[in-house]
Structure formats: C-alpha cells, structure tokens
Amino acid sequence: MQEIINKNRFSIDELIKLLKSGGDNKSLLFNKSAGIKEKYVGNIVYLRGLIEFSNICSKNCNYCGIRKENNKIERYNLSDNDIVKTAQFAYENNYGSIVLQSGELQSINFTKRITNLLKQIKLLTNNKLGITLSLGEQKKEVYEEWFNAGAHRYLLRIETSSEDLYKKIHPDDGMHLYKNRLNCLKYLQEIGYQTGTGVMIGLPFQTYEDLANDLIFMKDFDIDMVGMGSYIEHADTPFYKYKERLLSLQDRFELSLKMIAVLRIMMNDINIAASTALQAIDPTGREKAIKIGANVIMPNITPGKFRDNYKLYNYKPCTIDNASDSKHFIEEKISLTKNTIAFGEWGDPKHYFKRISKI
Ligand code: 5AD
Ligand code: SF4
C-alpha cells in the first residue's frame, strides 16, 4: 500500500485498492493526503456563503428531493431584495465569497434576473465579494452573460462520469443528457470560469470502478474545484426504492472521505469542498474532510425560514437550526482541525491560474 500511496498517478486497479482501504492502510492514505494538503494549499479553509435562493426546478433527477415532480414540498423563491441582503450579510461578515444556487431553470427571465442580481451584488460590495454560480445547465451565451456580469466561478457536478450510470440516475426524457452536461463544463472552461464539478458517492448501481473513473475524469478534465459527497436517499424520489441495496450511511461516508483524500493526492492545488452531505451523515463530517484534504466550507446562509424546503436528501442538516452554521460556531469547529479560516478572501484555486497559463 505504501508503494501505491507514494505515487501521484494511479491505475484504475490502484485507485480501487485505495478506495477499498481500511485500518492501517486507510490511515496511511489519510496521512499522505493531509500532508499534501498542508504542503500545497496550506492548512487554510475558505468560506463560501451558500444562498439556496429557490427550490423551483424544471428537472426530474431520480435521486433529488426537489425534483419537479415532487409535489410534497413547498416551493419558494427568495425576492431579489432578500438575496442581495443576504449577499451583503456575507460581505459584511467577511465570508469573502458566496454561492448562488437554485433548481435549474432555463428562461430569458431567469437569465436576466441572475445578470441583474450579479450586477447589484458587485456594486454593493465594491467588487470585493467573490460570486460562484450553481445554476445547472445553460446555453453558452447565458454562461457568458453571467461571467461578464461578475460571476467568476461555476459549479456543475457531472454526478457520475459513467454515461451508463448517468442514464440510470436520470429520466430518459431528453432533458437529462450526459453529453449536454459535458458540453456545459467545456463551455465554462472556455469562457474563463473557475470550473467546479463533482460526483455523488454511493449511488445505487455505482461500482468502485465507476468511482475510480470519476477521479480520473476530474484529473483529465483539469477541473479547478470539486464538491463531492455521499448520495443520501430521499423518501419522495423514484430512487428511494433502491434503499436496501445501498452501502450503509457510515460506509458511504468513509468512501467519500477516501475519494477526497485520493483526489487531493492526484490534484494537489485544486479547491475541494467539504460537502454538506457529509455533515448530514456525521455532524463533524465536514471537519473530518478538512483534516484529510478538503479546503473549502460552504456555510448555509439562506435566510432561516426557507431552509427547510431545500431538501435534496433526507437528514439535511441545519434546516431548522441555523446556529450550527453560524460564523462563530464554524470558527470554533475549524480551529479544532488545526486549520485557519481565511476570512475575507476569495480563495481562488491555484490550479486555475496554472490551467489558464497553459492555454
Ligand atoms: N444525495 C446527495 N446529493 C444529492 N444531490 C442531489 N440529490 C442528492 C441526494 N439525494 C446533489 C447533486 C446536485 C447537488 C446540487 O446536490 O450532486 O448536483
Ligand atoms: Fe433539479 Fe439539480 Fe435536483 Fe436535478 S439535482 S432535480 S437539476 S435541483
């Protein structure tokens, strides 16, 4: 195992061994990834204040609790004023950057709304607040318009790099095409966004080989940022019927940590988020991820009354209690990991600057 861990390019078989490691081997892996993190990105954590401004979605992903056909949830849409006020809160509290996330909508009105919000937020924060968008698949012109209005990062998870598995986890209705997702990621890179992707770990039908290929996909795609977390079943989704065939939540959690650790070894200088899904399984999940390789946390700053309705999966944390994601609480928890929060910084991934210098 030591021999494998000392490499930074792995074969599929080696990746599978790493992902299956337990006991002392797992500790070796985590020590290695923690060391690499410290050396290349430092023991520093960047914050992105997450604003989940609407749970209205035009899509129907089989795994997701806010899919269009789930009529058991109440749909909400924050007013522009509330969004801008929340962004201002992030700025004043030195978060450094925010993420605007919502269900996926493609319309001229939606495009214009986001452009307008970006301009307002940029103006109000003297161009000093970094803005990441996580608004799904859009036309290239739309991505360009938002980039020109001030967004500089975009998150679009590939969910799985296996086209076969992608087909299984999405409905076959022409609206959920793997190729479109891939093209969108390419557009984002071409336009100049710091580009983030990620996968879910522990999906029904997913194999270790799929996960190993996911890691290789991220490396080959030269991705700048990654957010990946465990798949967590949601009762009001078509995929709930597979709940018996899943790994235990604990095993999905452990596997997610190992994915983060291996990715950190493969891609030293990218940003890796400690995802909320990890915190959903283990209240200290994000801190555990920070210790072994992640360097970004996305505290939920969505105004409290709306949070309960953005349930992508069961057990989603802090939907009622927003204290657990308050700045003070996060500061305290991060300090236990011997990392420091870089308040007020954008926290751009070094990888991005290297990538664009190659073009
Ligand atoms: N479990 C874990 N993650 C989920 N997402 C959606 N549904 C689930 C689920 N049931 C993730 C997807 C999506 C992101 C916004 O949330 O990866 O890209
Ligand atoms: Fe909509 Fe995203 Fe959920 Fe799919 S994963 S249903 S696009 S919010």
Tab-separated table of C-alpha atoms and ligand atoms in Angstrom:
chain	number	residue	atom	x	y	z
A	1	MET	CA	0.000	0.000	0.000
A	2	GLN	CA	2.776	2.440	0.923
A	3	GLU	CA	4.172	1.983	-2.547
A	4	ILE	CA	0.868	2.920	-4.186
A	5	ILE	CA	0.319	5.885	-1.905
A	6	ASN	CA	3.663	7.406	-2.828
A	7	LYS	CA	2.617	7.817	-6.447
A	8	ASN	CA	0.523	10.682	-7.770
A	9	ARG	CA	-0.730	8.905	-10.870
A	10	PHE	CA	-2.705	5.773	-10.240
A	11	SER	CA	-4.049	2.983	-12.399
A	12	ILE	CA	-7.711	2.033	-12.071
A	13	ASP	CA	-6.724	-1.008	-10.017
A	14	GLU	CA	-4.613	1.081	-7.685
A	15	LEU	CA	-7.418	3.580	-7.249
A	16	ILE	CA	-9.826	0.791	-6.385
A	17	LYS	CA	-7.368	-0.535	-3.799
A	18	LEU	CA	-7.096	2.911	-2.245
A	19	LEU	CA	-10.882	3.329	-2.190
A	20	LYS	CA	-11.289	-0.064	-0.535
A	21	SER	CA	-8.537	0.501	2.033
A	22	GLY	CA	-9.320	0.087	5.706
A	23	GLY	CA	-7.488	0.050	9.029
A	24	ASP	CA	-3.784	0.979	8.846
A	25	ASN	CA	-3.888	1.388	5.091
A	26	LYS	CA	-6.662	3.915	5.358
A	27	SER	CA	-4.629	5.811	7.971
A	28	LEU	CA	-1.635	5.818	5.634
A	29	LEU	CA	-3.829	7.272	2.894
A	30	PHE	CA	-5.257	9.978	5.134
A	31	ASN	CA	-1.809	10.920	6.487
A	32	LYS	CA	-0.483	11.251	2.991
A	33	SER	CA	-3.394	13.380	1.751
A	34	ALA	CA	-3.261	15.594	4.854
A	35	GLY	CA	0.471	16.173	4.252
A	36	ILE	CA	-0.123	17.062	0.611
A	37	LYS	CA	-2.848	19.471	1.542
A	38	GLU	CA	-0.589	21.213	4.048
A	39	LYS	CA	2.270	21.440	1.564
A	40	TYR	CA	0.356	22.672	-1.487
A	41	VAL	CA	-2.625	24.664	-0.263
A	42	GLY	CA	-1.777	25.113	3.415
A	43	ASN	CA	-3.993	24.379	6.383
A	44	ILE	CA	-6.341	27.132	5.357
A	45	VAL	CA	-10.086	26.957	4.869
A	46	TYR	CA	-12.022	29.264	2.562
A	47	LEU	CA	-15.669	30.066	3.126
A	48	ARG	CA	-18.420	30.340	0.548
A	49	GLY	CA	-21.694	31.567	1.974
A	50	LEU	CA	-24.294	29.373	0.302
A	51	ILE	CA	-27.557	31.047	-0.712
A	52	GLU	CA	-30.124	28.490	-1.878
A	53	PHE	CA	-32.417	31.138	-3.277
A	54	SER	CA	-35.075	28.924	-4.869
A	55	ASN	CA	-36.065	25.260	-4.922
A	56	ILE	CA	-38.074	25.567	-8.121
A	57	CYS	CA	-36.600	23.161	-10.653
A	58	SER	CA	-37.560	22.160	-14.183
A	59	LYS	CA	-35.732	18.850	-13.966
A	60	ASN	CA	-36.522	15.472	-12.555
A	61	CYS	CA	-33.301	13.798	-11.435
A	62	ASN	CA	-34.287	10.444	-9.936
A	63	TYR	CA	-32.287	10.991	-6.746
A	64	CYS	CA	-33.180	14.562	-5.843
A	65	GLY	CA	-35.768	15.711	-3.328
A	66	ILE	CA	-36.558	18.967	-5.099
A	67	ARG	CA	-37.200	17.349	-8.498
A	68	LYS	CA	-40.069	18.888	-10.418
A	69	GLU	CA	-42.497	16.036	-9.866
A	70	ASN	CA	-42.153	16.030	-6.104
A	71	ASN	CA	-45.325	17.842	-5.161
A	72	LYS	CA	-44.925	17.159	-1.455
A	73	ILE	CA	-42.655	20.134	-0.934
A	74	GLU	CA	-43.498	23.763	-0.775
A	75	ARG	CA	-41.731	25.703	-3.488
A	76	TYR	CA	-40.102	29.021	-2.631
A	77	ASN	CA	-38.258	31.769	-4.388
A	78	LEU	CA	-36.470	34.467	-2.422
A	79	SER	CA	-37.066	38.026	-3.526
A	80	ASP	CA	-34.196	39.827	-5.224
A	81	ASN	CA	-34.058	42.108	-2.241
A	82	ASP	CA	-33.628	39.168	0.170
A	83	ILE	CA	-30.882	37.691	-1.995
A	84	VAL	CA	-28.984	40.950	-2.208
A	85	LYS	CA	-29.376	41.494	1.546
A	86	THR	CA	-28.021	38.005	2.220
A	87	ALA	CA	-25.055	38.686	-0.059
A	88	GLN	CA	-24.429	41.890	1.834
A	89	PHE	CA	-24.528	39.929	5.089
A	90	ALA	CA	-21.817	37.629	3.683
A	91	TYR	CA	-19.731	40.618	2.653
A	92	GLU	CA	-20.062	42.376	5.982
A	93	ASN	CA	-19.253	39.192	7.858
A	94	ASN	CA	-16.106	38.657	5.828
A	95	TYR	CA	-17.073	35.416	4.146
A	96	GLY	CA	-15.074	36.543	1.094
A	97	SER	CA	-17.355	34.823	-1.372
A	98	ILE	CA	-20.834	33.457	-1.919
A	99	VAL	CA	-22.507	30.725	-3.954
A	100	LEU	CA	-25.858	31.405	-5.589
A	101	GLN	CA	-27.637	28.092	-6.005
A	102	SER	CA	-31.137	27.110	-7.106
A	103	GLY	CA	-33.037	24.487	-9.009
A	104	GLU	CA	-32.429	24.535	-12.731
A	105	LEU	CA	-34.431	26.945	-14.863
A	106	GLN	CA	-33.741	27.964	-18.410
A	107	SER	CA	-35.591	31.068	-19.479
A	108	ILE	CA	-34.876	34.577	-20.610
A	109	ASN	CA	-36.414	35.937	-17.437
A	110	PHE	CA	-34.238	33.737	-15.254
A	111	THR	CA	-31.103	34.731	-17.189
A	112	LYS	CA	-31.904	38.419	-16.831
A	113	ARG	CA	-32.748	38.027	-13.183
A	114	ILE	CA	-29.356	36.495	-12.405
A	115	THR	CA	-27.496	39.082	-14.502
A	116	ASN	CA	-29.238	41.826	-12.632
A	117	LEU	CA	-28.533	40.238	-9.248
A	118	LEU	CA	-24.849	39.809	-10.105
A	119	LYS	CA	-24.553	43.458	-11.062
A	120	GLN	CA	-26.325	44.620	-7.923
A	121	ILE	CA	-24.223	42.450	-5.627
A	122	LYS	CA	-20.968	43.505	-7.304
A	123	LEU	CA	-21.893	47.169	-6.986
A	124	LEU	CA	-22.976	46.880	-3.381
A	125	THR	CA	-19.832	45.070	-2.311
A	126	ASN	CA	-17.351	47.214	-4.274
A	127	ASN	CA	-16.460	44.230	-6.458
A	128	LYS	CA	-14.926	42.608	-3.414
A	129	LEU	CA	-17.256	39.674	-2.868
A	130	GLY	CA	-16.464	36.607	-4.981
A	131	ILE	CA	-19.506	35.053	-6.649
A	132	THR	CA	-19.898	31.420	-7.627
A	133	LEU	CA	-22.948	30.242	-9.531
A	134	SER	CA	-24.506	26.808	-9.272
A	135	LEU	CA	-27.484	27.060	-11.605
A	136	GLY	CA	-27.192	23.982	-13.736
A	137	GLU	CA	-27.021	23.573	-17.483
A	138	GLN	CA	-27.424	26.710	-19.586
A	139	LYS	CA	-26.617	27.898	-23.089
A	140	LYS	CA	-23.072	29.109	-23.671
A	141	GLU	CA	-24.352	32.669	-24.249
A	142	VAL	CA	-26.023	32.604	-20.858
A	143	TYR	CA	-22.839	31.490	-19.127
A	144	GLU	CA	-21.041	34.287	-20.993
A	145	GLU	CA	-23.576	36.900	-19.957
A	146	TRP	CA	-23.250	35.902	-16.290
A	147	PHE	CA	-19.454	35.837	-16.496
A	148	ASN	CA	-19.468	39.363	-17.901
A	149	ALA	CA	-21.830	40.455	-15.143
A	150	GLY	CA	-19.353	39.376	-12.451
A	151	ALA	CA	-19.600	35.648	-11.747
A	152	HIS	CA	-16.171	34.060	-11.839
A	153	ARG	CA	-16.773	30.511	-10.652
A	154	TYR	CA	-19.327	27.915	-11.654
A	155	LEU	CA	-20.199	24.598	-10.077
A	156	LEU	CA	-21.752	21.927	-12.242
A	157	ARG	CA	-21.487	18.418	-10.934
A	158	ILE	CA	-21.143	15.673	-13.512
A	159	GLU	CA	-22.830	13.495	-10.823
A	160	THR	CA	-21.078	10.432	-12.310
A	161	SER	CA	-18.558	10.194	-15.126
A	162	SER	CA	-20.111	6.927	-16.315
A	163	GLU	CA	-22.551	7.623	-19.126
A	164	ASP	CA	-24.352	4.360	-18.346
A	165	LEU	CA	-24.861	5.225	-14.718
A	166	TYR	CA	-25.820	8.788	-15.662
A	167	LYS	CA	-28.613	7.333	-17.777
A	168	LYS	CA	-29.832	5.211	-14.881
A	169	ILE	CA	-29.973	8.049	-12.377
A	170	HIS	CA	-31.806	10.437	-14.687
A	171	PRO	CA	-35.091	10.093	-16.547
A	172	ASP	CA	-34.913	9.318	-20.237
A	173	ASP	CA	-36.853	12.374	-21.370
A	174	GLY	CA	-34.321	14.228	-23.496
A	175	MET	CA	-33.758	16.797	-20.735
A	176	HIS	CA	-31.075	14.887	-18.871
A	177	LEU	CA	-28.317	14.173	-21.361
A	178	TYR	CA	-24.792	13.296	-20.279
A	179	LYS	CA	-23.360	14.907	-23.418
A	180	ASN	CA	-25.025	18.231	-22.619
A	181	ARG	CA	-23.565	18.178	-19.146
A	182	LEU	CA	-20.119	17.559	-20.553
A	183	ASN	CA	-20.503	20.322	-23.131
A	184	CYS	CA	-21.571	22.753	-20.441
A	185	LEU	CA	-18.429	22.008	-18.446
A	186	LYS	CA	-16.372	22.665	-21.566
A	187	TYR	CA	-18.137	25.985	-22.198
A	188	LEU	CA	-17.476	27.076	-18.642
A	189	GLN	CA	-13.766	26.427	-19.010
A	190	GLU	CA	-13.640	28.121	-22.409
A	191	ILE	CA	-15.332	31.248	-21.098
A	192	GLY	CA	-12.821	31.541	-18.283
A	193	TYR	CA	-14.757	30.440	-15.224
A	194	GLN	CA	-13.004	28.695	-12.395
A	195	THR	CA	-14.785	25.462	-13.059
A	196	GLY	CA	-16.037	23.048	-10.452
A	197	THR	CA	-17.588	19.642	-10.739
A	198	GLY	CA	-18.221	16.641	-8.543
A	199	VAL	CA	-19.982	13.364	-8.114
A	200	MET	CA	-22.239	11.567	-5.693
A	201	ILE	CA	-20.711	8.656	-3.851
A	202	GLY	CA	-22.623	5.529	-3.002
A	203	LEU	CA	-25.319	5.766	-5.678
A	204	PRO	CA	-27.349	2.661	-6.426
A	205	PHE	CA	-25.628	0.655	-9.211
A	206	GLN	CA	-22.352	2.550	-8.744
A	207	THR	CA	-19.184	0.432	-8.652
A	208	TYR	CA	-15.706	1.087	-7.281
A	209	GLU	CA	-14.549	1.193	-10.853
A	210	ASP	CA	-17.036	3.984	-11.589
A	211	LEU	CA	-15.636	5.976	-8.681
A	212	ALA	CA	-12.052	5.367	-9.795
A	213	ASN	CA	-13.061	6.637	-13.244
A	214	ASP	CA	-14.679	9.688	-11.651
A	215	LEU	CA	-11.324	10.614	-10.126
A	216	ILE	CA	-9.564	10.146	-13.452
A	217	PHE	CA	-12.278	12.205	-15.158
A	218	MET	CA	-11.659	15.156	-12.832
A	219	LYS	CA	-7.919	14.959	-13.415
A	220	ASP	CA	-8.232	14.614	-17.195
A	221	PHE	CA	-10.761	17.441	-17.354
A	222	ASP	CA	-8.294	19.643	-15.468
A	223	ILE	CA	-11.021	20.742	-13.120
A	224	ASP	CA	-10.272	23.602	-10.656
A	225	MET	CA	-12.723	22.806	-7.868
A	226	VAL	CA	-14.534	19.727	-6.661
A	227	GLY	CA	-17.503	19.223	-4.390
A	228	MET	CA	-18.480	15.633	-3.868
A	229	GLY	CA	-20.440	13.931	-1.191
A	230	SER	CA	-22.339	10.838	-0.291
A	231	TYR	CA	-25.585	10.027	-2.017
A	232	ILE	CA	-28.361	10.106	0.571
A	233	GLU	CA	-31.737	8.653	-0.257
A	234	HIS	CA	-34.820	10.855	-0.204
A	235	ALA	CA	-38.194	9.284	0.529
A	236	ASP	CA	-40.085	11.207	-2.148
A	237	THR	CA	-37.915	10.243	-5.103
A	238	PRO	CA	-38.026	7.297	-7.537
A	239	PHE	CA	-34.627	6.116	-6.270
A	240	TYR	CA	-35.892	5.521	-2.761
A	241	LYS	CA	-36.923	2.053	-3.871
A	242	TYR	CA	-33.247	1.086	-4.020
A	243	LYS	CA	-32.527	1.977	-0.421
A	244	GLU	CA	-31.927	-1.645	0.553
A	245	ARG	CA	-29.118	-2.060	-1.928
A	246	LEU	CA	-27.039	0.893	-0.742
A	247	LEU	CA	-23.896	0.795	1.360
A	248	SER	CA	-24.579	1.776	4.956
A	249	LEU	CA	-24.531	5.528	5.548
A	250	GLN	CA	-21.321	5.113	7.523
A	251	ASP	CA	-19.655	3.247	4.659
A	252	ARG	CA	-20.803	5.864	2.165
A	253	PHE	CA	-19.315	8.495	4.441
A	254	GLU	CA	-15.976	6.675	4.739
A	255	LEU	CA	-15.857	6.147	0.997
A	256	SER	CA	-16.473	9.844	0.435
A	257	LEU	CA	-13.556	10.733	2.707
A	258	LYS	CA	-11.341	8.324	0.793
A	259	MET	CA	-12.435	9.885	-2.525
A	260	ILE	CA	-11.423	13.310	-1.177
A	261	ALA	CA	-8.084	12.011	0.112
A	262	VAL	CA	-7.164	10.297	-3.164
A	263	LEU	CA	-8.230	13.313	-5.204
A	264	ARG	CA	-6.056	15.597	-3.076
A	265	ILE	CA	-3.068	13.353	-3.826
A	266	MET	CA	-3.895	13.367	-7.547
A	267	MET	CA	-4.652	17.091	-7.789
A	268	ASN	CA	-2.551	18.984	-5.234
A	269	ASP	CA	-3.606	22.526	-5.953
A	270	ILE	CA	-7.362	22.415	-6.569
A	271	ASN	CA	-10.065	23.518	-4.154
A	272	ILE	CA	-12.015	20.664	-2.605
A	273	ALA	CA	-15.204	21.364	-0.673
A	274	ALA	CA	-16.240	19.545	2.447
A	275	SER	CA	-19.802	18.979	1.323
A	276	THR	CA	-22.980	19.384	3.314
A	277	ALA	CA	-23.962	15.777	2.560
A	278	LEU	CA	-21.007	14.695	4.731
A	279	GLN	CA	-22.284	16.807	7.566
A	280	ALA	CA	-25.712	15.255	7.070
A	281	ILE	CA	-24.303	11.820	7.917
A	282	ASP	CA	-21.880	12.870	10.630
A	283	PRO	CA	-22.244	16.186	12.497
A	284	THR	CA	-18.442	16.532	12.386
A	285	GLY	CA	-18.224	15.250	8.812
A	286	ARG	CA	-17.032	18.481	7.290
A	287	GLU	CA	-14.223	18.836	9.829
A	288	LYS	CA	-13.146	15.267	9.123
A	289	ALA	CA	-12.962	16.119	5.427
A	290	ILE	CA	-10.950	19.274	6.169
A	291	LYS	CA	-8.420	17.218	8.122
A	292	ILE	CA	-7.721	14.860	5.231
A	293	GLY	CA	-7.710	17.141	2.228
A	294	ALA	CA	-10.698	19.447	1.749
A	295	ASN	CA	-10.095	23.219	1.984
A	296	VAL	CA	-13.481	24.837	1.376
A	297	ILE	CA	-16.615	25.033	3.503
A	298	MET	CA	-19.939	26.355	2.298
A	299	PRO	CA	-21.934	27.511	5.322
A	300	ASN	CA	-25.595	27.817	4.541
A	301	ILE	CA	-26.601	31.467	4.852
A	302	THR	CA	-30.031	31.133	3.234
A	303	PRO	CA	-32.499	33.079	5.381
A	304	GLY	CA	-33.770	30.617	8.008
A	305	LYS	CA	-37.426	30.336	7.132
A	306	PHE	CA	-36.696	28.973	3.637
A	307	ARG	CA	-34.074	26.414	4.518
A	308	ASP	CA	-36.341	23.564	5.362
A	309	ASN	CA	-37.635	23.499	1.816
A	310	TYR	CA	-34.290	22.957	0.112
A	311	LYS	CA	-34.122	19.297	0.932
A	312	LEU	CA	-32.195	17.441	-1.702
A	313	TYR	CA	-31.954	14.418	0.576
A	314	ASN	CA	-33.009	13.094	3.964
A	315	TYR	CA	-31.197	14.227	7.127
A	316	LYS	CA	-30.097	17.503	5.558
A	317	PRO	CA	-28.547	19.441	8.449
A	318	CYS	CA	-29.354	22.818	9.898
A	319	THR	CA	-32.588	23.247	8.071
A	320	ILE	CA	-34.250	24.280	11.296
A	321	ASP	CA	-31.373	25.428	13.429
A	322	ASN	CA	-29.175	27.939	11.712
A	323	ALA	CA	-26.889	28.352	14.720
A	324	SER	CA	-24.924	25.270	13.697
A	325	ASP	CA	-23.804	27.103	10.609
A	326	SER	CA	-23.192	30.447	12.261
A	327	LYS	CA	-19.823	32.030	11.753
A	328	HIS	CA	-18.847	31.699	15.376
A	329	PHE	CA	-19.696	28.015	15.505
A	330	ILE	CA	-17.817	27.261	12.305
A	331	GLU	CA	-14.772	29.164	13.514
A	332	GLU	CA	-14.721	27.110	16.671
A	333	LYS	CA	-15.114	23.805	14.834
A	334	ILE	CA	-12.446	24.623	12.251
A	335	SER	CA	-9.936	25.659	14.880
A	336	LEU	CA	-10.175	22.103	16.269
A	337	THR	CA	-8.858	20.802	12.948
A	338	LYS	CA	-5.720	22.985	13.238
A	339	ASN	CA	-6.800	24.870	10.149
A	340	THR	CA	-7.379	28.612	9.945
A	341	ILE	CA	-10.252	30.296	8.150
A	342	ALA	CA	-9.128	32.847	5.565
A	343	PHE	CA	-11.790	35.459	6.247
A	344	GLY	CA	-12.468	37.976	3.535
A	345	GLU	CA	-10.538	36.122	0.855
A	346	TRP	CA	-11.870	34.783	-2.432
A	347	GLY	CA	-9.692	31.718	-2.075
A	348	ASP	CA	-9.098	31.097	-5.761
A	349	PRO	CA	-7.732	27.646	-6.571
A	350	LYS	CA	-4.068	27.864	-7.600
A	351	HIS	CA	-4.854	25.254	-10.195
A	352	TYR	CA	-6.940	27.729	-12.177
A	353	PHE	CA	-4.044	30.105	-12.778
A	354	LYS	CA	-1.807	27.255	-13.865
A	355	ARG	CA	-4.500	25.930	-16.190
A	356	ILE	CA	-5.126	29.246	-17.924
A	357	SER	CA	-1.414	29.982	-18.280
A	358	LYS	CA	-1.173	26.804	-20.377
A	359	ILE	CA	-3.797	27.959	-22.887
B	1	5AD	N1	-27.981	12.891	-2.143
B	1	5AD	C1	-26.818	13.576	-2.236
B	1	5AD	N2	-26.624	14.609	-3.060
B	1	5AD	C2	-27.650	14.992	-3.829
B	1	5AD	N3	-27.756	15.962	-4.742
B	1	5AD	C3	-28.999	15.940	-5.243
B	1	5AD	N4	-29.719	14.958	-4.664
B	1	5AD	C4	-28.888	14.340	-3.785
B	1	5AD	C5	-29.034	13.254	-2.908
B	1	5AD	N5	-30.179	12.577	-2.806
B	1	5AD	C6	-26.637	16.802	-5.137
B	1	5AD	C7	-26.328	16.659	-6.624
B	1	5AD	C8	-26.509	18.065	-7.149
B	1	5AD	C9	-26.294	18.893	-5.926
B	1	5AD	C10	-26.876	20.249	-6.002
B	1	5AD	O1	-26.902	18.143	-4.901
B	1	5AD	O2	-24.995	16.242	-6.777
B	1	5AD	O3	-25.597	18.394	-8.173
B	2	SF4	FE1	-33.086	19.933	-10.140
B	2	SF4	FE2	-30.467	19.802	-9.537
B	2	SF4	FE3	-32.282	18.395	-8.126
B	2	SF4	FE4	-31.688	17.678	-10.635
B	2	SF4	S1	-30.276	17.688	-8.864
B	2	SF4	S2	-33.754	17.845	-9.754
B	2	SF4	S3	-31.388	19.679	-11.611
B	2	SF4	S4	-32.104	20.634	-8.226
